[in-house]
Coordinates of C-alpha atoms and ligand atoms in Angstrom, one line a residue:
M1 CA -26.3 -37.3 19.2
S2 CA -25.1 -33.6 19.8
T3 CA -23.6 -31.4 17.7
H4 CA -21.0 -28.4 18.9
P5 CA -21.4 -25.1 17.2
P6 CA -17.8 -25.0 15.1
P7 CA -15.3 -22.9 17.8
P8 CA -15.4 -18.8 16.8
V9 CA -12.6 -17.0 15.0
P10 CA -10.1 -16.0 17.4
V11 CA -10.4 -12.1 17.9
A12 CA -6.8 -10.5 17.5
P13 CA -6.5 -7.9 20.4
I14 CA -5.4 -4.6 18.8
P15 CA -2.0 -4.1 19.3
V16 CA -0.3 -0.4 19.6
L17 CA 1.4 1.6 17.0
S18 CA 2.9 4.9 18.4
G19 CA 3.5 7.7 16.2
H20 CA 2.5 7.7 12.6
A21 CA 2.3 5.9 9.3
R22 CA 4.6 8.0 7.1
S23 CA 5.9 5.5 5.2
D24 CA 6.8 1.8 5.7
F25 CA 9.7 2.4 8.0
D26 CA 7.3 3.2 11.0
L27 CA 6.1 0.0 11.2
S28 CA 8.8 -2.3 12.4
E29 CA 8.9 -5.9 11.6
S30 CA 6.9 -7.3 15.0
E31 CA 4.6 -4.3 14.1
L32 CA 4.2 -5.2 10.8
R33 CA 3.3 -8.8 11.2
A34 CA 0.6 -7.7 14.0
C35 CA -0.6 -5.8 11.7
L36 CA -1.0 -8.5 8.7
D37 CA -2.5 -10.5 11.4
L38 CA -5.0 -8.1 12.9
A39 CA -6.1 -7.1 9.3
A40 CA -7.4 -10.7 8.9
S41 CA -8.9 -11.0 12.1
V42 CA -11.3 -7.7 10.8
K43 CA -11.6 -9.0 7.8
A44 CA -13.0 -12.1 9.8
T45 CA -14.6 -10.8 12.5
P46 CA -15.6 -7.3 11.6
G47 CA -18.6 -7.1 14.0
A48 CA -15.7 -7.5 17.0
Y49 CA -14.0 -4.3 15.8
N50 CA -16.9 -2.1 15.0
R51 CA -17.0 0.5 17.9
A52 CA -13.0 0.4 18.2
L53 CA -13.0 3.6 16.5
D54 CA -16.3 5.0 18.2
G55 CA -16.7 8.8 17.9
R56 CA -13.4 9.6 16.3
I57 CA -13.2 11.8 13.0
V58 CA -10.5 11.0 10.3
S59 CA -9.4 13.8 8.2
L60 CA -9.2 12.7 4.9
L61 CA -6.6 14.6 2.2
F62 CA -6.2 14.4 -1.7
E63 CA -4.1 16.2 -3.7
K64 CA -4.2 13.2 -6.3
P65 CA -7.4 11.8 -7.4
S66 CA -7.9 8.2 -6.1
L67 CA -10.8 5.4 -6.1
R68 CA -9.7 3.2 -3.3
T69 CA -8.0 4.9 -0.8
R70 CA -10.6 7.5 -0.3
I71 CA -13.6 4.9 -0.4
T72 CA -12.0 2.2 1.7
F73 CA -10.4 4.7 4.0
E74 CA -14.3 6.4 4.4
V75 CA -15.7 2.5 4.9
A76 CA -13.0 1.8 7.2
A77 CA -13.7 5.0 9.7
K78 CA -17.5 4.1 9.3
Q79 CA -17.5 0.5 9.8
L80 CA -15.2 1.0 12.6
G81 CA -17.7 3.7 14.7
G82 CA -16.2 6.4 13.3
D83 CA -16.6 9.1 10.4
S84 CA -14.3 10.9 8.2
I85 CA -14.2 14.3 6.3
L86 CA -13.0 14.5 3.0
Y87 CA -11.0 17.6 1.6
I88 CA -9.9 17.5 -2.5
G89 CA -6.8 19.7 -3.1
P90 CA -3.4 21.1 -2.4
I91 CA -2.0 20.8 1.2
G92 CA -0.1 23.8 1.9
G93 CA -1.3 26.0 -0.7
R94 CA -3.3 28.3 0.8
E95 CA -1.4 28.6 4.2
P96 CA 1.8 26.6 5.5
V97 CA 1.5 22.5 6.4
K98 CA 2.8 22.9 9.6
D99 CA -0.6 25.1 9.8
V100 CA -2.9 22.7 8.5
A101 CA -1.4 20.1 11.0
R102 CA -2.3 21.8 13.4
N103 CA -5.9 23.0 13.2
L104 CA -6.9 19.0 11.9
E105 CA -5.3 18.0 15.1
R106 CA -7.9 20.3 17.2
W107 CA -11.1 18.6 15.3
T108 CA -10.0 14.8 14.0
S109 CA -8.5 12.4 15.3
M110 CA -6.2 10.8 12.5
I111 CA -4.7 12.5 9.3
V112 CA -4.6 10.1 6.1
A113 CA -2.9 12.4 3.3
R114 CA -1.9 11.6 -0.6
T115 CA 0.8 13.8 -1.7
F116 CA 2.8 14.5 -4.3
S117 CA 6.1 15.2 -2.2
Q118 CA 6.9 12.8 0.8
T119 CA 7.9 16.3 2.6
T120 CA 4.2 16.5 3.1
V121 CA 3.6 13.6 4.8
D122 CA 6.6 14.1 7.1
E123 CA 5.6 17.8 7.5
L124 CA 2.2 17.0 8.6
A125 CA 3.5 14.3 10.9
A126 CA 6.4 16.4 12.1
W127 CA 3.4 19.2 13.4
S128 CA 0.7 17.0 14.5
S129 CA 0.0 15.1 17.9
T130 CA -2.5 13.2 16.0
P131 CA -1.6 10.3 13.7
V132 CA -0.8 10.7 10.3
I133 CA -1.2 7.9 7.4
N134 CA 0.8 8.0 4.0
A135 CA -2.0 7.3 1.6
L136 CA 0.6 7.3 -1.4
S137 CA 3.3 9.7 -2.2
D138 CA 5.8 10.2 -4.8
L139 CA 8.2 7.6 -2.8
Y140 CA 5.9 5.4 -0.5
H141 CA 2.3 3.9 -0.8
P142 CA 2.6 1.9 2.7
C143 CA -1.2 1.0 2.5
Q144 CA -1.3 -1.0 -0.9
A145 CA 1.8 -2.7 0.5
L146 CA -0.1 -4.5 3.4
A147 CA -3.2 -4.8 1.6
D148 CA -1.0 -6.8 -0.8
M149 CA 1.1 -8.8 1.9
V150 CA -2.4 -9.6 3.3
T151 CA -3.1 -11.0 -0.2
L152 CA -0.1 -13.1 -0.5
R153 CA -0.4 -14.8 2.8
E154 CA -4.3 -15.7 2.1
H155 CA -3.3 -17.2 -1.2
W156 CA 0.5 -18.7 -0.4
G157 CA 0.0 -19.7 3.5
A158 CA 3.4 -18.8 4.7
L159 CA 5.2 -16.0 2.7
E160 CA 8.9 -16.5 3.9
G161 CA 10.8 -17.8 0.8
R162 CA 8.6 -16.8 -1.8
T163 CA 9.9 -14.6 -4.8
L164 CA 7.9 -11.7 -6.0
A165 CA 8.6 -9.7 -8.8
F166 CA 7.6 -5.8 -9.4
V167 CA 7.8 -5.0 -13.3
G168 CA 7.6 -1.3 -13.9
D169 CA 8.8 2.0 -12.6
G170 CA 10.7 1.5 -9.6
N171 CA 8.8 4.4 -8.1
N172 CA 6.2 4.4 -5.1
V173 CA 4.5 0.9 -4.8
A174 CA 8.0 -0.9 -5.8
H175 CA 9.5 1.2 -2.9
S176 CA 6.4 -0.2 -0.3
L177 CA 6.6 -3.6 -1.3
M178 CA 10.2 -4.4 -1.6
L179 CA 10.5 -3.1 2.6
D180 CA 7.8 -5.3 3.2
C181 CA 9.0 -8.2 1.4
A182 CA 12.4 -7.9 3.0
R183 CA 11.0 -7.7 6.3
L184 CA 8.5 -10.8 5.8
G185 CA 10.9 -13.3 4.0
V186 CA 9.5 -12.8 0.5
N187 CA 12.4 -12.4 -2.2
F188 CA 11.4 -9.3 -4.5
T189 CA 13.0 -8.6 -7.8
C190 CA 12.2 -5.1 -9.1
I191 CA 12.6 -5.5 -13.1
T192 CA 13.0 -2.1 -14.7
P193 CA 13.9 -0.6 -17.8
P194 CA 17.7 1.6 -17.4
G195 CA 17.0 5.2 -15.9
Y196 CA 13.8 3.9 -13.6
E197 CA 15.6 1.9 -11.0
P198 CA 14.0 2.1 -7.3
S199 CA 15.8 4.4 -5.4
P200 CA 19.4 2.9 -4.3
G201 CA 19.1 4.3 -0.8
I202 CA 15.5 2.2 0.2
L203 CA 17.0 -0.5 -2.2
A204 CA 19.9 -0.8 0.0
A205 CA 17.8 -0.5 3.4
A206 CA 15.5 -3.3 2.2
Q207 CA 18.5 -5.4 1.5
R208 CA 19.3 -4.7 5.0
F209 CA 16.3 -5.6 6.6
A210 CA 16.8 -9.0 4.3
S211 CA 19.7 -9.7 6.1
A212 CA 18.0 -10.8 9.1
T213 CA 15.2 -12.7 7.3
G214 CA 17.3 -14.4 4.3
A215 CA 15.3 -12.5 1.8
V216 CA 17.4 -11.8 -1.8
I217 CA 15.8 -7.9 -2.8
G218 CA 17.4 -6.8 -6.0
S219 CA 16.8 -4.9 -9.0
T220 CA 17.5 -6.0 -12.7
S221 CA 16.7 -4.2 -16.5
S222 CA 16.1 -8.2 -17.8
V223 CA 12.5 -9.4 -17.9
E224 CA 14.0 -13.1 -18.4
D225 CA 16.4 -12.6 -15.6
G226 CA 14.1 -10.9 -13.0
L227 CA 10.8 -13.7 -13.6
A228 CA 12.6 -16.8 -13.6
G229 CA 11.2 -18.1 -10.4
A230 CA 8.6 -15.5 -9.5
N231 CA 5.9 -16.7 -7.7
A232 CA 3.9 -13.6 -8.1
V233 CA 3.8 -10.8 -11.1
Y234 CA 3.5 -7.2 -10.1
T235 CA 2.8 -4.3 -12.3
D236 CA 1.8 -0.7 -12.1
V237 CA 1.2 2.1 -14.5
W238 CA 4.4 3.2 -16.1
A239 CA 3.5 7.3 -15.8
S240 CA 2.2 8.1 -12.2
M241 CA 0.0 10.7 -11.2
G242 CA 1.5 13.9 -12.1
Q243 CA 3.9 12.2 -14.8
E244 CA 1.1 12.1 -17.4
H245 CA 3.1 14.4 -19.9
E246 CA 5.7 11.6 -19.9
A247 CA 3.2 9.0 -20.8
A248 CA 4.2 9.3 -24.7
E249 CA 7.8 9.3 -23.6
R250 CA 7.6 5.9 -21.0
A251 CA 5.1 4.4 -23.5
R252 CA 8.2 3.8 -25.6
L253 CA 11.0 3.1 -23.0
F254 CA 8.6 0.7 -21.2
A255 CA 6.8 -1.2 -24.6
S256 CA 8.8 -4.5 -23.6
Y257 CA 8.2 -4.6 -20.0
Q258 CA 4.2 -4.8 -20.5
V259 CA 2.9 -7.8 -18.5
N260 CA 1.4 -9.7 -21.0
A261 CA 1.0 -13.8 -21.1
E262 CA 4.4 -14.3 -22.7
L263 CA 5.9 -12.7 -19.6
M264 CA 3.8 -14.4 -17.2
S265 CA 5.0 -17.7 -18.9
M266 CA 8.7 -16.9 -17.7
A267 CA 7.4 -16.9 -14.1
A268 CA 7.0 -20.0 -11.9
P269 CA 3.9 -22.2 -12.7
G270 CA 0.4 -20.8 -11.2
A271 CA 2.4 -17.2 -10.7
L272 CA 0.1 -14.8 -9.7
F273 CA -0.7 -11.9 -11.6
M274 CA -1.2 -8.6 -9.0
H275 CA -1.9 -4.9 -9.8
C276 CA -2.6 -1.9 -7.5
L277 CA -5.1 -0.6 -10.0
P278 CA -6.0 1.8 -12.1
A279 CA -4.8 -0.4 -14.9
H280 CA -4.3 1.0 -18.0
R281 CA -5.3 -1.9 -20.1
E282 CA -2.8 -3.0 -23.2
E283 CA -0.1 -0.6 -22.1
E284 CA 1.8 -2.0 -18.6
T285 CA -0.7 -5.1 -18.4
T286 CA -3.3 -6.8 -21.2
D287 CA -7.0 -7.6 -20.7
E288 CA -6.0 -11.1 -20.9
V289 CA -3.9 -10.9 -18.1
M290 CA -6.3 -9.1 -16.0
E291 CA -9.2 -11.3 -16.3
S292 CA -7.0 -14.7 -16.3
P293 CA -8.0 -17.1 -13.2
V294 CA -4.1 -16.4 -12.0
S295 CA -5.3 -12.3 -11.2
V296 CA -5.9 -11.6 -7.7
I297 CA -6.2 -7.9 -8.4
F298 CA -9.7 -7.6 -7.2
D299 CA -8.4 -9.3 -3.6
Q300 CA -6.0 -6.8 -3.3
A301 CA -8.9 -3.8 -3.8
E302 CA -10.7 -5.8 -1.2
N303 CA -7.9 -6.1 1.1
R304 CA -7.3 -2.0 1.1
L305 CA -10.2 -1.9 3.6
H306 CA -8.8 -4.3 6.6
A307 CA -5.7 -4.0 6.1
Q308 CA -6.0 0.4 6.5
K309 CA -8.6 -0.7 9.7
A310 CA -6.1 -2.6 11.1
L311 CA -3.7 0.6 10.9
M312 CA -5.8 2.6 11.9
L313 CA -6.8 0.8 15.1
M314 CA -3.0 0.3 16.2
L315 CA -2.2 3.8 15.3
A316 CA -5.6 4.4 17.7
R317 CA -4.0 2.9 20.5
G318 CA -1.1 4.0 20.0
N319 CA -1.9 7.6 20.7
N320 CA -4.7 7.7 22.8
K321 CA -5.5 11.0 23.5
D322 CA -9.2 11.4 23.5
Ligands
LIG1 N1 -4.1 1.5 -5.5 C1 -5.2 2.8 -5.2 O1 -4.0 3.4 -4.4 O2 -5.7 3.2 -5.8 P1 -6.7 4.5 -5.9 O3 -5.4 5.6 -6.7 O4 -7.4 4.7 -6.7 O5 -6.5 5.1 -4.5
LIG2 N1 2.7 4.6 -9.1 C1 1.1 4.7 -9.0 C2 0.1 4.2 -7.9 C3 -1.2 4.0 -8.0 C4 -2.2 3.8 -6.8 C5 1.0 6.6 -9.3 O1 1.3 6.9 -8.1 O2 0.3 6.9 -9.6

């Protein structure tokens, strides 16, 4: 009897993404879906893409600390046949941001920037002819949300109609998650203490996206209401980078929002636990929940690599000046 080898995993073509990835708004719904498909393909068959960024150098600019973002972008650039240069420090301190952009575009093929202010990302993009990727700002963390959507697809299969609840500060990670969920048909509830709600403008934009997909996007201060029916529960640090001086005050205000076993029991049976990391055990969540079988935190971290490869490949195709 003859045996046949298994069919090869289909290798997704690289779609075009023009311009920049300043925030989640820079990807349309179809570009977002294409990016998730490409991330899955890159993960399944990395060898098919290992010359795709041949000879291209990526500038990595970090105004804030990083483990996952920095390492995954460095590994991604190398595994795609390119390389990266790391700069750690203020962007726009020694010289205007517009001058930084117009230097880097002459030497490198892409700029990845982690900044305090979204304005810095926007200004880099306004002055750079090479693509700029937001690696976290005060308002958005699009690379994190892409990886999280890849992770949810792996665990849930189809995303549409599922519910993700975010518990914590309604800032960068929550904003990017709600914008992606809205466009992918995932219901999203942001559960925050009063005064820490998501930006009204970003929430309204997500609700507009959701009107096309049927997702329900909302914000509440009630843990019980927000967690009812949630298929995944996500949290993040209470004091983001740059807000460390507010940590004690926030610890008091956020205390009843800790994602512990009791809170997890308010979600749907089998709900996943998610965290962008780094986590502060026994603050926003507990060691017990992080180490529990429903925790997918290291899948999320792994998928940063694959999602960012996909994003870089699409931007490189859309901005092919080399
Ligand atoms: N989640 C995330 O962005 O991690 P780093 O801050 O370590 O990059
Ligand atoms: N909200 C956090 C996310 C860290 C990945 C921060 O901005 O520090």
